[in-house]
mmCIF file of C-alpha atoms in Angstrom:
data_model
loop_
_atom_site.group_PDB
_atom_site.id
_atom_site.type_symbol
_atom_site.label_atom_id
_atom_site.label_comp_id
_atom_site.label_asym_id
_atom_site.label_seq_id
_atom_site.Cartn_x
_atom_site.Cartn_y
_atom_site.Cartn_z
ATOM 1 C CA MET A 1044 39.050 0.490 63.174
ATOM 2 C CA GLU A 1045 35.332 1.160 63.466
ATOM 3 C CA LYS A 1046 32.928 -1.775 63.493
ATOM 4 C CA SER A 1047 31.292 -0.857 60.171
ATOM 5 C CA ALA A 1048 34.640 -0.514 58.363
ATOM 6 C CA LEU A 1049 35.865 -3.767 59.915
ATOM 7 C CA ARG A 1050 32.661 -5.544 58.821
ATOM 8 C CA ARG A 1051 33.256 -4.377 55.222
ATOM 9 C CA GLU A 1052 36.889 -5.502 55.274
ATOM 10 C CA ILE A 1053 36.135 -8.982 56.669
ATOM 11 C CA LYS A 1054 33.216 -9.487 54.252
ATOM 12 C CA GLN A 1055 35.678 -8.718 51.448
ATOM 13 C CA ARG A 1056 38.140 -11.308 52.804
ATOM 14 C CA LEU A 1057 35.349 -13.910 52.889
ATOM 15 C CA VAL A 1058 34.130 -13.155 49.360
ATOM 16 C CA GLN A 1059 37.656 -13.814 48.074
ATOM 17 C CA MET A 1060 37.682 -17.415 49.368
ATOM 18 C CA SER A 1061 37.118 -20.107 46.762
ATOM 19 C CA ARG A 1062 34.276 -22.561 47.284
ATOM 20 C CA ASP A 1063 36.729 -25.475 47.531
ATOM 21 C CA ASP A 1064 38.812 -23.622 50.126
ATOM 22 C CA ARG A 1065 35.678 -22.857 52.142
ATOM 23 C CA ILE A 1066 34.532 -26.503 52.053
ATOM 24 C CA ALA A 1067 37.959 -27.906 53.010
ATOM 25 C CA LYS A 1068 38.494 -25.422 55.845
ATOM 26 C CA SER A 1069 34.918 -25.900 57.113
ATOM 27 C CA LYS A 1070 35.618 -29.644 57.440
ATOM 28 C CA GLN A 1071 38.864 -28.947 59.344
ATOM 29 C CA ILE A 1072 37.118 -26.507 61.694
ATOM 30 C CA CYS A 1073 34.217 -28.911 62.341
ATOM 31 C CA GLY A 1074 36.769 -31.683 62.999
ATOM 32 C CA TRP A 1075 38.433 -29.636 65.752
ATOM 33 C CA VAL A 1076 35.034 -29.057 67.394
ATOM 34 C CA ILE A 1077 33.858 -32.685 67.017
ATOM 35 C CA ASN A 1078 37.071 -33.999 68.620
ATOM 36 C CA SER A 1079 36.932 -31.564 71.555
ATOM 37 C CA ASP A 1080 35.940 -32.728 75.039
ATOM 38 C CA VAL A 1081 33.340 -29.960 75.236
ATOM 39 C CA PHE A 1082 31.505 -31.265 72.171
ATOM 40 C CA ARG A 1083 31.877 -34.927 73.126
ATOM 41 C CA GLN A 1084 30.441 -34.306 76.612
ATOM 42 C CA SER A 1085 27.538 -32.144 75.374
ATOM 43 C CA SER A 1086 24.099 -33.646 75.057
ATOM 44 C CA VAL A 1087 22.431 -30.466 73.746
ATOM 45 C CA VAL A 1088 24.264 -28.271 71.252
ATOM 46 C CA MET A 1089 23.059 -25.041 69.730
ATOM 47 C CA LEU A 1090 24.399 -24.420 66.246
ATOM 48 C CA PHE A 1091 23.520 -22.034 63.456
ATOM 49 C CA LEU A 1092 22.465 -22.665 59.869
ATOM 50 C CA SER A 1093 25.303 -21.192 57.819
ATOM 51 C CA LEU A 1094 25.104 -18.494 55.201
ATOM 52 C CA PRO A 1095 27.045 -19.287 51.995
ATOM 53 C CA HIS A 1096 30.172 -17.326 53.070
ATOM 54 C CA GLU A 1097 30.312 -18.764 56.603
ATOM 55 C CA VAL A 1098 31.892 -21.930 57.983
ATOM 56 C CA ASP A 1099 29.534 -24.727 56.924
ATOM 57 C CA THR A 1100 28.003 -26.237 60.082
ATOM 58 C CA THR A 1101 26.457 -29.246 58.267
ATOM 59 C CA PRO A 1102 29.179 -31.724 59.430
ATOM 60 C CA LEU A 1103 28.658 -30.587 63.058
ATOM 61 C CA ILE A 1104 24.895 -30.975 62.846
ATOM 62 C CA LEU A 1105 25.094 -34.437 61.232
ATOM 63 C CA THR A 1106 27.711 -35.655 63.733
ATOM 64 C CA ALA A 1107 25.674 -34.353 66.673
ATOM 65 C CA TRP A 1108 22.647 -36.315 65.446
ATOM 66 C CA GLN A 1109 24.755 -39.448 64.857
ATOM 67 C CA GLN A 1110 25.939 -39.177 68.465
ATOM 68 C CA GLY A 1111 22.393 -38.845 69.782
ATOM 69 C CA LYS A 1112 22.656 -35.169 70.712
ATOM 70 C CA THR A 1113 19.810 -32.682 70.590
ATOM 71 C CA VAL A 1114 20.497 -29.964 68.013
ATOM 72 C CA ALA A 1115 18.982 -26.519 68.468
ATOM 73 C CA VAL A 1116 19.230 -23.562 66.102
ATOM 74 C CA PRO A 1117 18.159 -19.957 66.631
ATOM 75 C CA LYS A 1118 14.665 -18.882 65.683
ATOM 76 C CA VAL A 1119 14.833 -15.115 65.436
ATOM 77 C CA SER A 1120 11.990 -12.729 66.159
ATOM 78 C CA TYR A 1121 12.978 -9.517 64.367
ATOM 79 C CA GLU A 1122 9.976 -7.635 65.794
ATOM 80 C CA GLN A 1123 10.896 -8.487 69.386
ATOM 81 C CA ARG A 1124 14.654 -8.381 68.634
ATOM 82 C CA HIS A 1125 15.447 -11.693 70.287
ATOM 83 C CA MET A 1126 16.016 -15.337 69.417
ATOM 84 C CA ILE A 1127 15.048 -18.632 70.975
ATOM 85 C CA PRO A 1128 16.736 -22.026 70.556
ATOM 86 C CA VAL A 1129 14.483 -24.459 68.684
ATOM 87 C CA GLU A 1130 15.201 -28.155 68.149
ATOM 88 C CA ILE A 1131 15.632 -29.339 64.564
ATOM 89 C CA THR A 1132 15.655 -32.951 63.407
ATOM 90 C CA SER A 1133 16.215 -32.449 59.664
ATOM 91 C CA LEU A 1134 18.112 -30.175 57.280
ATOM 92 C CA GLU A 1135 15.627 -31.050 54.524
ATOM 93 C CA THR A 1136 12.270 -30.179 56.043
ATOM 94 C CA GLY A 1137 10.858 -27.685 58.535
ATOM 95 C CA LEU A 1138 13.095 -24.802 57.420
ATOM 96 C CA LYS A 1139 12.387 -21.672 55.402
ATOM 97 C CA MET A 1140 14.336 -18.621 54.225
ATOM 98 C CA ASP A 1141 13.566 -15.488 56.222
ATOM 99 C CA GLN A 1142 13.652 -11.932 54.870
ATOM 100 C CA TYR A 1143 17.425 -11.724 55.467
ATOM 101 C CA GLY A 1144 18.274 -14.927 53.611
ATOM 102 C CA LEU A 1145 18.786 -16.978 56.792
ATOM 103 C CA ARG A 1146 17.409 -20.502 56.978
ATOM 104 C CA THR A 1147 15.147 -20.633 59.994
ATOM 105 C CA PRO A 1148 12.902 -23.303 61.556
ATOM 106 C CA THR A 1149 9.234 -22.964 60.599
ATOM 107 C CA ASN A 1150 8.185 -24.569 63.886
ATOM 108 C CA GLY A 1151 9.780 -26.879 66.389
ATOM 109 C CA VAL A 1152 10.095 -27.318 70.111
ATOM 110 C CA PRO A 1153 11.901 -24.550 72.034
ATOM 111 C CA VAL A 1154 14.877 -25.906 73.974
ATOM 112 C CA PRO A 1155 15.197 -24.714 77.599
ATOM 113 C CA PHE A 1156 18.192 -22.356 77.899
ATOM 114 C CA ASP A 1157 19.620 -24.176 80.900
ATOM 115 C CA GLU A 1158 19.736 -27.524 79.035
ATOM 116 C CA ILE A 1159 22.160 -26.264 76.372
ATOM 117 C CA ASP A 1160 25.751 -27.451 76.940
ATOM 118 C CA LEU A 1161 27.486 -25.750 74.016
ATOM 119 C CA VAL A 1162 26.573 -22.803 71.809
ATOM 120 C CA ILE A 1163 28.448 -22.457 68.525
ATOM 121 C CA THR A 1164 28.132 -18.845 67.428
ATOM 122 C CA PRO A 1165 28.574 -17.228 64.055
ATOM 123 C CA GLY A 1166 30.269 -13.893 63.567
ATOM 124 C CA LEU A 1167 32.147 -11.869 61.017
ATOM 125 C CA GLY A 1168 35.291 -11.327 63.051
ATOM 126 C CA PHE A 1169 36.948 -12.408 66.291
ATOM 127 C CA ASP A 1170 40.040 -11.626 68.313
ATOM 128 C CA ARG A 1171 42.023 -13.871 70.647
ATOM 129 C CA HIS A 1172 40.247 -12.416 73.697
ATOM 130 C CA GLY A 1173 36.908 -13.781 72.475
ATOM 131 C CA ASN A 1174 35.510 -10.448 71.331
ATOM 132 C CA ARG A 1175 33.150 -10.968 68.429
ATOM 133 C CA LEU A 1176 32.004 -8.790 65.587
ATOM 134 C CA GLY A 1177 28.524 -9.981 64.712
ATOM 135 C CA ARG A 1178 26.226 -8.918 61.931
ATOM 136 C CA GLY A 1179 25.119 -5.919 63.945
ATOM 137 C CA GLY A 1180 21.828 -7.038 65.470
ATOM 138 C CA SER A 1181 23.183 -7.933 68.954
ATOM 139 C CA TYR A 1182 20.997 -11.064 68.996
ATOM 140 C CA TYR A 1183 23.706 -13.314 70.436
ATOM 141 C CA ASP A 1184 24.828 -10.718 72.998
ATOM 142 C CA THR A 1185 21.234 -10.396 74.206
ATOM 143 C CA PHE A 1186 20.819 -14.186 74.151
ATOM 144 C CA PHE A 1187 23.975 -14.752 76.235
ATOM 145 C CA LYS A 1188 22.799 -12.258 78.865
ATOM 146 C CA GLU A 1189 19.818 -14.513 79.557
ATOM 147 C CA GLY A 1190 20.505 -15.568 83.136
ATOM 148 C CA LYS A 1191 19.759 -19.246 82.554
ATOM 149 C CA ILE A 1192 22.502 -19.843 79.975
ATOM 150 C CA THR A 1193 25.496 -21.673 81.394
ATOM 151 C CA ALA A 1194 26.629 -23.250 78.114
ATOM 152 C CA ALA A 1195 30.166 -22.960 76.793
ATOM 153 C CA ARG A 1196 30.255 -20.224 74.142
ATOM 154 C CA TRP A 1197 32.414 -21.192 71.171
ATOM 155 C CA ALA A 1198 32.769 -19.511 67.809
ATOM 156 C CA ILE A 1199 33.796 -21.025 64.502
ATOM 157 C CA ALA A 1200 35.566 -18.909 61.901
ATOM 158 C CA PHE A 1201 38.056 -19.072 59.077
ATOM 159 C CA GLY A 1202 41.555 -17.929 59.979
ATOM 160 C CA ARG A 1203 41.071 -14.868 57.783
ATOM 161 C CA GLN A 1204 38.291 -13.722 60.163
ATOM 162 C CA LEU A 1205 40.731 -13.356 63.081
ATOM 163 C CA CYS A 1206 41.616 -9.766 63.873
ATOM 164 C CA GLU A 1207 44.191 -8.132 66.124
ATOM 165 C CA ALA A 1208 41.437 -6.463 68.153
ATOM 166 C CA ILE A 1209 37.651 -6.225 67.828
ATOM 167 C CA PRO A 1210 36.094 -3.001 69.148
ATOM 168 C CA HIS A 1211 33.760 -3.890 72.026
ATOM 169 C CA ASP A 1212 31.871 -2.385 74.957
ATOM 170 C CA GLU A 1213 30.165 -3.666 78.093
ATOM 171 C CA ASP A 1214 27.112 -4.821 76.094
ATOM 172 C CA ASP A 1215 29.211 -7.268 74.061
ATOM 173 C CA VAL A 1216 29.533 -10.805 75.432
ATOM 174 C CA PRO A 1217 32.819 -12.553 74.516
ATOM 175 C CA VAL A 1218 33.107 -16.208 73.488
ATOM 176 C CA ASP A 1219 35.180 -18.761 75.424
ATOM 177 C CA ALA A 1220 36.942 -20.170 72.368
ATOM 178 C CA VAL A 1221 37.404 -19.471 68.669
ATOM 179 C CA VAL A 1222 37.930 -22.472 66.400
ATOM 180 C CA THR A 1223 39.662 -21.949 63.045
ATOM 181 C CA GLU A 1224 41.152 -24.402 60.553
ATOM 182 C CA ASP A 1225 44.393 -24.137 62.561
ATOM 183 C CA GLY A 1226 42.882 -25.300 65.857
ATOM 184 C CA ILE A 1227 41.120 -24.141 69.021
ATOM 185 C CA ILE A 1228 42.027 -20.800 70.574
ATOM 186 C CA MET A 1229 40.932 -20.676 74.207
ATOM 187 C CA CYS A 1230 40.181 -17.046 75.021
ATOM 188 C CA ASN A 1231 41.124 -15.097 78.100
ATOM 189 C CA HIS A 1232 38.552 -12.355 78.514
ATOM 190 C CA SER A 1233 40.891 -9.517 79.401
#
């Protein structure tokens, strides 16, 4: 299936989830991440600020702060087609909606790429090899190609976002693990 058709199909699957189902499964997914060695041993984590249909990252962000971790989120430059990790210290202040409906930091201190231990990535769909179907902007693929990034690349997704195979090419960077409500899938990039 072509990427655009697959995007439409997965968006449809997500729209059909009830709010309660989304909240309950988000908590399960965040629990798997929080209890993982990778998260526990990380001092700097990069997360994303969820859209309404995505896994809610709020429990991850709050737990990271409670554990004294630095939390970074992407600040996207649409003109330059890239994103930088910026530290946030609140979910209440210092954020605004951008033109695409994403919450984004209004300012904040950029976090050096090589200090990030774990990047939790969003995406519409994933397969068990770590291939990811993003929103189509290639921001994360470009970000991961930055030579200084050595962080573990994990994705969080609802089980209904898992696919048999995600179309990919050499420009796509796979994730190391996909976490769903059913647990952690470690990916072999073959």
